[in-house]
Amino acid sequence: MPNSNAKLHSNHRGGREASRRELVSRSLQSAQHCLENQDFGTAYAHYLLVLNLAPELKPTVKETFQFTLFKWAEELDSLARIQDLFNCYEQALELYPDDEVICNSMGEHLFRMGFRDEAAGYFHRAVKLNPDFADAKENFYRVANWLVERWHFIMLNDARRNLTYLRAIENAVRSGSESVLDIGAGTGILSMFAKKAGASSVYACELSKTMYELARDVVAANNMEREIKLLHLKSLDIEIPKHIPERVSLVVTETVDAGLFGEGIVESLIHAWEHLLLPPK
């Protein structure tokens, strides 16, 4: 009797596998037929079914799936079906999370729609996945020119100004400020000053996705990625202990520019004083 049950179970499993293979085969044929008729939306749906049923086929159908996705995305874009377009790319990236071509294409759509900061994130991801991907590098540099304010370069090349910041941070740390929060971190230069000065804990927040990614690269290039905690957040959204484990003893910022009263810096500093700084001794 046990042998009969095992045989029955084996036959049932074999039948399900045969049905799966048949459905995959028919869906692939339907997808190809739809492509021949330029019905890209239906072809895309068939490929989604195939890849979910048979993930082992991902390498085999990758290029055809990319082609179908891009053609369908163009149609959705022309029809102003923006949410559907984003949903398709999210589905594609769930299937191919390390595909630099899909990341780059998603970035191009976002850039054309005016979502430049988000586009920069996808271009940066594509370059990280493949540093030799020329299109993604060109796209990332192009969008960075839109997003990285020119005053960043002026400040970074102002040796006297940077030395003044360095000395002030060193003095504060030596006077007992062991934990530091850098608001509007930019490239992360003040955070690195604080760590080099001897601060035990350094946190940095940056709202711009592009500058956040740039700061991560700069900090990593200086071998401080484990010593400085970077947050892609507004300082007003930082919560203890959700984002940082403690109140800090020093807040530093380079956000004093023409946007002083227009970019919420006053509110940020008041929030930091009330919620993120240790009370004065």
mmCIF file with all atom_site columns, C-alpha atoms in Angstrom, residues 111-242:
data_model
loop_
_atom_site.group_PDB
_atom_site.id
_atom_site.type_symbol
_atom_site.label_atom_id
_atom_site.label_alt_id
_atom_site.label_comp_id
_atom_site.label_asym_id
_atom_site.label_entity_id
_atom_site.label_seq_id
_atom_site.pdbx_PDB_ins_code
_atom_site.Cartn_x
_atom_site.Cartn_y
_atom_site.Cartn_z
_atom_site.occupancy
_atom_site.B_iso_or_equiv
_atom_site.pdbx_formal_charge
_atom_site.auth_seq_id
_atom_site.auth_comp_id
_atom_site.auth_asym_id
_atom_site.auth_atom_id
_atom_site.pdbx_PDB_model_num
ATOM 1   C CA . PHE A 1 111 ? 14.799 61.630 -16.932 1.00 0.00 ? 111 PHE A CA 1
ATOM 2   C CA . ARG A 1 112 ? 12.497 62.438 -19.857 1.00 0.00 ? 112 ARG A CA 1
ATOM 3   C CA . MET A 1 113 ? 9.597  62.746 -17.428 1.00 0.00 ? 113 MET A CA 1
ATOM 4   C CA . GLY A 1 114 ? 11.512 65.212 -15.288 1.00 0.00 ? 114 GLY A CA 1
ATOM 5   C CA . PHE A 1 115 ? 12.360 62.862 -12.391 1.00 0.00 ? 115 PHE A CA 1
ATOM 6   C CA . ARG A 1 116 ? 16.058 63.664 -12.604 1.00 0.00 ? 116 ARG A CA 1
ATOM 7   C CA . ASP A 1 117 ? 17.081 62.688 -9.096  1.00 0.00 ? 117 ASP A CA 1
ATOM 8   C CA . GLU A 1 118 ? 15.389 59.286 -9.426  1.00 0.00 ? 118 GLU A CA 1
ATOM 9   C CA . ALA A 1 119 ? 16.887 58.860 -12.911 1.00 0.00 ? 119 ALA A CA 1
ATOM 10  C CA . ALA A 1 120 ? 20.355 59.489 -11.513 1.00 0.00 ? 120 ALA A CA 1
ATOM 11  C CA . GLY A 1 121 ? 19.832 56.656 -9.048  1.00 0.00 ? 121 GLY A CA 1
ATOM 12  C CA . TYR A 1 122 ? 19.094 54.165 -11.832 1.00 0.00 ? 122 TYR A CA 1
ATOM 13  C CA . PHE A 1 123 ? 21.995 55.405 -13.990 1.00 0.00 ? 123 PHE A CA 1
ATOM 14  C CA . HIS A 1 124 ? 24.314 55.103 -10.998 1.00 0.00 ? 124 HIS A CA 1
ATOM 15  C CA . ARG A 1 125 ? 23.041 51.582 -10.329 1.00 0.00 ? 125 ARG A CA 1
ATOM 16  C CA . ALA A 1 126 ? 23.668 50.624 -13.965 1.00 0.00 ? 126 ALA A CA 1
ATOM 17  C CA . VAL A 1 127 ? 27.238 51.946 -13.805 1.00 0.00 ? 127 VAL A CA 1
ATOM 18  C CA . LYS A 1 128 ? 27.820 50.056 -10.557 1.00 0.00 ? 128 LYS A CA 1
ATOM 19  C CA . LEU A 1 129 ? 26.626 46.853 -12.213 1.00 0.00 ? 129 LEU A CA 1
ATOM 20  C CA . ASN A 1 130 ? 28.808 47.437 -15.275 1.00 0.00 ? 130 ASN A CA 1
ATOM 21  C CA . PRO A 1 131 ? 31.482 50.148 -15.007 1.00 0.00 ? 131 PRO A CA 1
ATOM 22  C CA . ASP A 1 132 ? 32.204 49.780 -18.739 1.00 0.00 ? 132 ASP A CA 1
ATOM 23  C CA . PHE A 1 133 ? 28.606 50.515 -19.804 1.00 0.00 ? 133 PHE A CA 1
ATOM 24  C CA . ALA A 1 134 ? 29.235 53.682 -21.836 1.00 0.00 ? 134 ALA A CA 1
ATOM 25  C CA . ASP A 1 135 ? 25.571 54.706 -22.251 1.00 0.00 ? 135 ASP A CA 1
ATOM 26  C CA . ALA A 1 136 ? 24.902 54.544 -18.513 1.00 0.00 ? 136 ALA A CA 1
ATOM 27  C CA . LYS A 1 137 ? 28.065 56.508 -17.682 1.00 0.00 ? 137 LYS A CA 1
ATOM 28  C CA . GLU A 1 138 ? 27.156 59.215 -20.180 1.00 0.00 ? 138 GLU A CA 1
ATOM 29  C CA . ASN A 1 139 ? 23.607 59.385 -18.819 1.00 0.00 ? 139 ASN A CA 1
ATOM 30  C CA . PHE A 1 140 ? 24.818 59.580 -15.215 1.00 0.00 ? 140 PHE A CA 1
ATOM 31  C CA . TYR A 1 141 ? 27.256 62.417 -15.955 1.00 0.00 ? 141 TYR A CA 1
ATOM 32  C CA . ARG A 1 142 ? 24.583 64.251 -17.924 1.00 0.00 ? 142 ARG A CA 1
ATOM 33  C CA . VAL A 1 143 ? 21.992 64.105 -15.153 1.00 0.00 ? 143 VAL A CA 1
ATOM 34  C CA . ALA A 1 144 ? 24.640 64.905 -12.536 1.00 0.00 ? 144 ALA A CA 1
ATOM 35  C CA . ASN A 1 145 ? 25.306 68.182 -14.351 1.00 0.00 ? 145 ASN A CA 1
ATOM 36  C CA . TRP A 1 146 ? 21.649 69.044 -13.811 1.00 0.00 ? 146 TRP A CA 1
ATOM 37  C CA . LEU A 1 147 ? 21.585 68.070 -10.162 1.00 0.00 ? 147 LEU A CA 1
ATOM 38  C CA . VAL A 1 148 ? 24.936 68.891 -8.625  1.00 0.00 ? 148 VAL A CA 1
ATOM 39  C CA . GLU A 1 149 ? 24.870 72.576 -7.811  1.00 0.00 ? 149 GLU A CA 1
ATOM 40  C CA . ARG A 1 150 ? 27.852 74.569 -9.067  1.00 0.00 ? 150 ARG A CA 1
ATOM 41  C CA . TRP A 1 151 ? 28.557 75.924 -5.593  1.00 0.00 ? 151 TRP A CA 1
ATOM 42  C CA . HIS A 1 152 ? 29.551 72.409 -4.526  1.00 0.00 ? 152 HIS A CA 1
ATOM 43  C CA . PHE A 1 153 ? 32.599 72.630 -6.778  1.00 0.00 ? 153 PHE A CA 1
ATOM 44  C CA . ILE A 1 154 ? 33.426 76.135 -5.579  1.00 0.00 ? 154 ILE A CA 1
ATOM 45  C CA . MET A 1 155 ? 33.289 75.019 -1.953  1.00 0.00 ? 155 MET A CA 1
ATOM 46  C CA . LEU A 1 156 ? 35.346 71.881 -2.509  1.00 0.00 ? 156 LEU A CA 1
ATOM 47  C CA . ASN A 1 157 ? 38.090 73.952 -4.105  1.00 0.00 ? 157 ASN A CA 1
ATOM 48  C CA . ASP A 1 158 ? 38.056 76.637 -1.405  1.00 0.00 ? 158 ASP A CA 1
ATOM 49  C CA . ALA A 1 159 ? 41.055 75.467 0.626   1.00 0.00 ? 159 ALA A CA 1
ATOM 50  C CA . ARG A 1 160 ? 40.816 78.280 3.188   1.00 0.00 ? 160 ARG A CA 1
ATOM 51  C CA . ARG A 1 161 ? 37.139 77.605 3.841   1.00 0.00 ? 161 ARG A CA 1
ATOM 52  C CA . ASN A 1 162 ? 37.696 73.854 4.183   1.00 0.00 ? 162 ASN A CA 1
ATOM 53  C CA . LEU A 1 163 ? 40.622 74.363 6.554   1.00 0.00 ? 163 LEU A CA 1
ATOM 54  C CA . THR A 1 164 ? 38.449 76.627 8.720   1.00 0.00 ? 164 THR A CA 1
ATOM 55  C CA . TYR A 1 165 ? 35.748 73.942 8.902   1.00 0.00 ? 165 TYR A CA 1
ATOM 56  C CA . LEU A 1 166 ? 38.348 71.271 9.679   1.00 0.00 ? 166 LEU A CA 1
ATOM 57  C CA . ARG A 1 167 ? 39.852 73.262 12.552  1.00 0.00 ? 167 ARG A CA 1
ATOM 58  C CA . ALA A 1 168 ? 36.438 74.112 13.995  1.00 0.00 ? 168 ALA A CA 1
ATOM 59  C CA . ILE A 1 169 ? 35.358 70.455 13.909  1.00 0.00 ? 169 ILE A CA 1
ATOM 60  C CA . GLU A 1 170 ? 38.661 69.319 15.420  1.00 0.00 ? 170 GLU A CA 1
ATOM 61  C CA . ASN A 1 171 ? 38.275 71.830 18.254  1.00 0.00 ? 171 ASN A CA 1
ATOM 62  C CA . ALA A 1 172 ? 34.703 70.682 18.930  1.00 0.00 ? 172 ALA A CA 1
ATOM 63  C CA . VAL A 1 173 ? 35.622 66.994 18.959  1.00 0.00 ? 173 VAL A CA 1
ATOM 64  C CA . ARG A 1 174 ? 38.627 67.590 21.213  1.00 0.00 ? 174 ARG A CA 1
ATOM 65  C CA . SER A 1 175 ? 36.334 69.521 23.567  1.00 0.00 ? 175 SER A CA 1
ATOM 66  C CA . GLY A 1 176 ? 34.158 66.459 24.040  1.00 0.00 ? 176 GLY A CA 1
ATOM 67  C CA . SER A 1 177 ? 31.787 66.274 21.053  1.00 0.00 ? 177 SER A CA 1
ATOM 68  C CA . GLU A 1 178 ? 32.098 62.548 20.376  1.00 0.00 ? 178 GLU A CA 1
ATOM 69  C CA . SER A 1 179 ? 28.997 62.041 18.194  1.00 0.00 ? 179 SER A CA 1
ATOM 70  C CA . VAL A 1 180 ? 28.366 64.161 15.098  1.00 0.00 ? 180 VAL A CA 1
ATOM 71  C CA . LEU A 1 181 ? 25.472 64.689 12.680  1.00 0.00 ? 181 LEU A CA 1
ATOM 72  C CA . ASP A 1 182 ? 26.210 66.241 9.275   1.00 0.00 ? 182 ASP A CA 1
ATOM 73  C CA . ILE A 1 183 ? 23.058 67.859 7.830   1.00 0.00 ? 183 ILE A CA 1
ATOM 74  C CA . GLY A 1 184 ? 23.043 68.166 4.053   1.00 0.00 ? 184 GLY A CA 1
ATOM 75  C CA . ALA A 1 185 ? 26.178 66.064 3.711   1.00 0.00 ? 185 ALA A CA 1
ATOM 76  C CA . GLY A 1 186 ? 26.823 66.785 0.041   1.00 0.00 ? 186 GLY A CA 1
ATOM 77  C CA . THR A 1 187 ? 30.049 64.971 -0.809  1.00 0.00 ? 187 THR A CA 1
ATOM 78  C CA . GLY A 1 188 ? 30.544 63.959 2.821   1.00 0.00 ? 188 GLY A CA 1
ATOM 79  C CA . ILE A 1 189 ? 33.579 66.160 3.405   1.00 0.00 ? 189 ILE A CA 1
ATOM 80  C CA . LEU A 1 190 ? 32.488 67.428 6.847   1.00 0.00 ? 190 LEU A CA 1
ATOM 81  C CA . SER A 1 191 ? 31.613 63.914 7.981   1.00 0.00 ? 191 SER A CA 1
ATOM 82  C CA . MET A 1 192 ? 35.096 62.759 7.028   1.00 0.00 ? 192 MET A CA 1
ATOM 83  C CA . PHE A 1 193 ? 36.606 65.755 8.839   1.00 0.00 ? 193 PHE A CA 1
ATOM 84  C CA . ALA A 1 194 ? 34.688 64.699 11.960  1.00 0.00 ? 194 ALA A CA 1
ATOM 85  C CA . LYS A 1 195 ? 35.824 61.094 11.745  1.00 0.00 ? 195 LYS A CA 1
ATOM 86  C CA . LYS A 1 196 ? 39.439 62.062 11.133  1.00 0.00 ? 196 LYS A CA 1
ATOM 87  C CA . ALA A 1 197 ? 39.210 64.414 14.128  1.00 0.00 ? 197 ALA A CA 1
ATOM 88  C CA . GLY A 1 198 ? 38.396 61.431 16.317  1.00 0.00 ? 198 GLY A CA 1
ATOM 89  C CA . ALA A 1 199 ? 34.600 61.443 16.666  1.00 0.00 ? 199 ALA A CA 1
ATOM 90  C CA . SER A 1 200 ? 33.406 58.020 17.793  1.00 0.00 ? 200 SER A CA 1
ATOM 91  C CA . SER A 1 201 ? 30.091 58.171 15.911  1.00 0.00 ? 201 SER A CA 1
ATOM 92  C CA . VAL A 1 202 ? 29.382 60.113 12.716  1.00 0.00 ? 202 VAL A CA 1
ATOM 93  C CA . TYR A 1 203 ? 25.991 60.291 10.989  1.00 0.00 ? 203 TYR A CA 1
ATOM 94  C CA . ALA A 1 204 ? 25.208 62.177 7.784   1.00 0.00 ? 204 ALA A CA 1
ATOM 95  C CA . CYS A 1 205 ? 21.919 62.893 6.028   1.00 0.00 ? 205 CYS A CA 1
ATOM 96  C CA . GLU A 1 206 ? 21.461 64.005 2.421   1.00 0.00 ? 206 GLU A CA 1
ATOM 97  C CA . LEU A 1 207 ? 18.135 64.516 0.671   1.00 0.00 ? 207 LEU A CA 1
ATOM 98  C CA . SER A 1 208 ? 19.373 64.525 -2.941  1.00 0.00 ? 208 SER A CA 1
ATOM 99  C CA . LYS A 1 209 ? 19.637 60.964 -4.246  1.00 0.00 ? 209 LYS A CA 1
ATOM 100 C CA . THR A 1 210 ? 22.471 61.983 -6.567  1.00 0.00 ? 210 THR A CA 1
ATOM 101 C CA . MET A 1 211 ? 24.498 63.634 -3.821  1.00 0.00 ? 211 MET A CA 1
ATOM 102 C CA . TYR A 1 212 ? 23.756 60.740 -1.458  1.00 0.00 ? 212 TYR A CA 1
ATOM 103 C CA . GLU A 1 213 ? 25.149 58.243 -3.983  1.00 0.00 ? 213 GLU A CA 1
ATOM 104 C CA . LEU A 1 214 ? 28.132 60.525 -4.613  1.00 0.00 ? 214 LEU A CA 1
ATOM 105 C CA . ALA A 1 215 ? 28.812 60.795 -0.871  1.00 0.00 ? 215 ALA A CA 1
ATOM 106 C CA . ARG A 1 216 ? 28.701 57.003 -0.559  1.00 0.00 ? 216 ARG A CA 1
ATOM 107 C CA . ASP A 1 217 ? 31.325 56.698 -3.295  1.00 0.00 ? 217 ASP A CA 1
ATOM 108 C CA . VAL A 1 218 ? 33.529 59.405 -1.788  1.00 0.00 ? 218 VAL A CA 1
ATOM 109 C CA . VAL A 1 219 ? 33.310 57.943 1.710   1.00 0.00 ? 219 VAL A CA 1
ATOM 110 C CA . ALA A 1 220 ? 34.038 54.442 0.382   1.00 0.00 ? 220 ALA A CA 1
ATOM 111 C CA . ALA A 1 221 ? 37.011 55.748 -1.619  1.00 0.00 ? 221 ALA A CA 1
ATOM 112 C CA . ASN A 1 222 ? 38.395 57.050 1.681   1.00 0.00 ? 222 ASN A CA 1
ATOM 113 C CA . ASN A 1 223 ? 37.771 53.696 3.428   1.00 0.00 ? 223 ASN A CA 1
ATOM 114 C CA . MET A 1 224 ? 35.235 55.184 5.840   1.00 0.00 ? 224 MET A CA 1
ATOM 115 C CA . GLU A 1 225 ? 32.040 53.445 4.715   1.00 0.00 ? 225 GLU A CA 1
ATOM 116 C CA . ARG A 1 226 ? 31.903 51.461 7.989   1.00 0.00 ? 226 ARG A CA 1
ATOM 117 C CA . GLU A 1 227 ? 32.634 54.485 10.130  1.00 0.00 ? 227 GLU A CA 1
ATOM 118 C CA . ILE A 1 228 ? 30.154 57.019 8.730   1.00 0.00 ? 228 ILE A CA 1
ATOM 119 C CA . LYS A 1 229 ? 26.455 56.197 8.583   1.00 0.00 ? 229 LYS A CA 1
ATOM 120 C CA . LEU A 1 230 ? 24.893 57.882 5.545   1.00 0.00 ? 230 LEU A CA 1
ATOM 121 C CA . LEU A 1 231 ? 21.129 58.442 5.448   1.00 0.00 ? 231 LEU A CA 1
ATOM 122 C CA . HIS A 1 232 ? 19.097 59.347 2.376   1.00 0.00 ? 232 HIS A CA 1
ATOM 123 C CA . LEU A 1 233 ? 16.742 61.514 4.427   1.00 0.00 ? 233 LEU A CA 1
ATOM 124 C CA . LYS A 1 234 ? 15.770 65.040 5.340   1.00 0.00 ? 234 LYS A CA 1
ATOM 125 C CA . SER A 1 235 ? 17.079 65.883 8.773   1.00 0.00 ? 235 SER A CA 1
ATOM 126 C CA . LEU A 1 236 ? 13.486 66.682 9.767   1.00 0.00 ? 236 LEU A CA 1
ATOM 127 C CA . ASP A 1 237 ? 12.617 63.022 9.180   1.00 0.00 ? 237 ASP A CA 1
ATOM 128 C CA . ILE A 1 238 ? 15.376 61.543 11.324  1.00 0.00 ? 238 ILE A CA 1
ATOM 129 C CA . GLU A 1 239 ? 14.024 59.618 14.295  1.00 0.00 ? 239 GLU A CA 1
ATOM 130 C CA . ILE A 1 240 ? 15.807 58.172 17.311  1.00 0.00 ? 240 ILE A CA 1
ATOM 131 C CA . PRO A 1 241 ? 16.436 55.231 17.549  1.00 0.00 ? 241 PRO A CA 1
ATOM 132 C CA . LYS A 1 242 ? 14.947 54.311 14.153  1.00 0.00 ? 242 LYS A CA 1
#
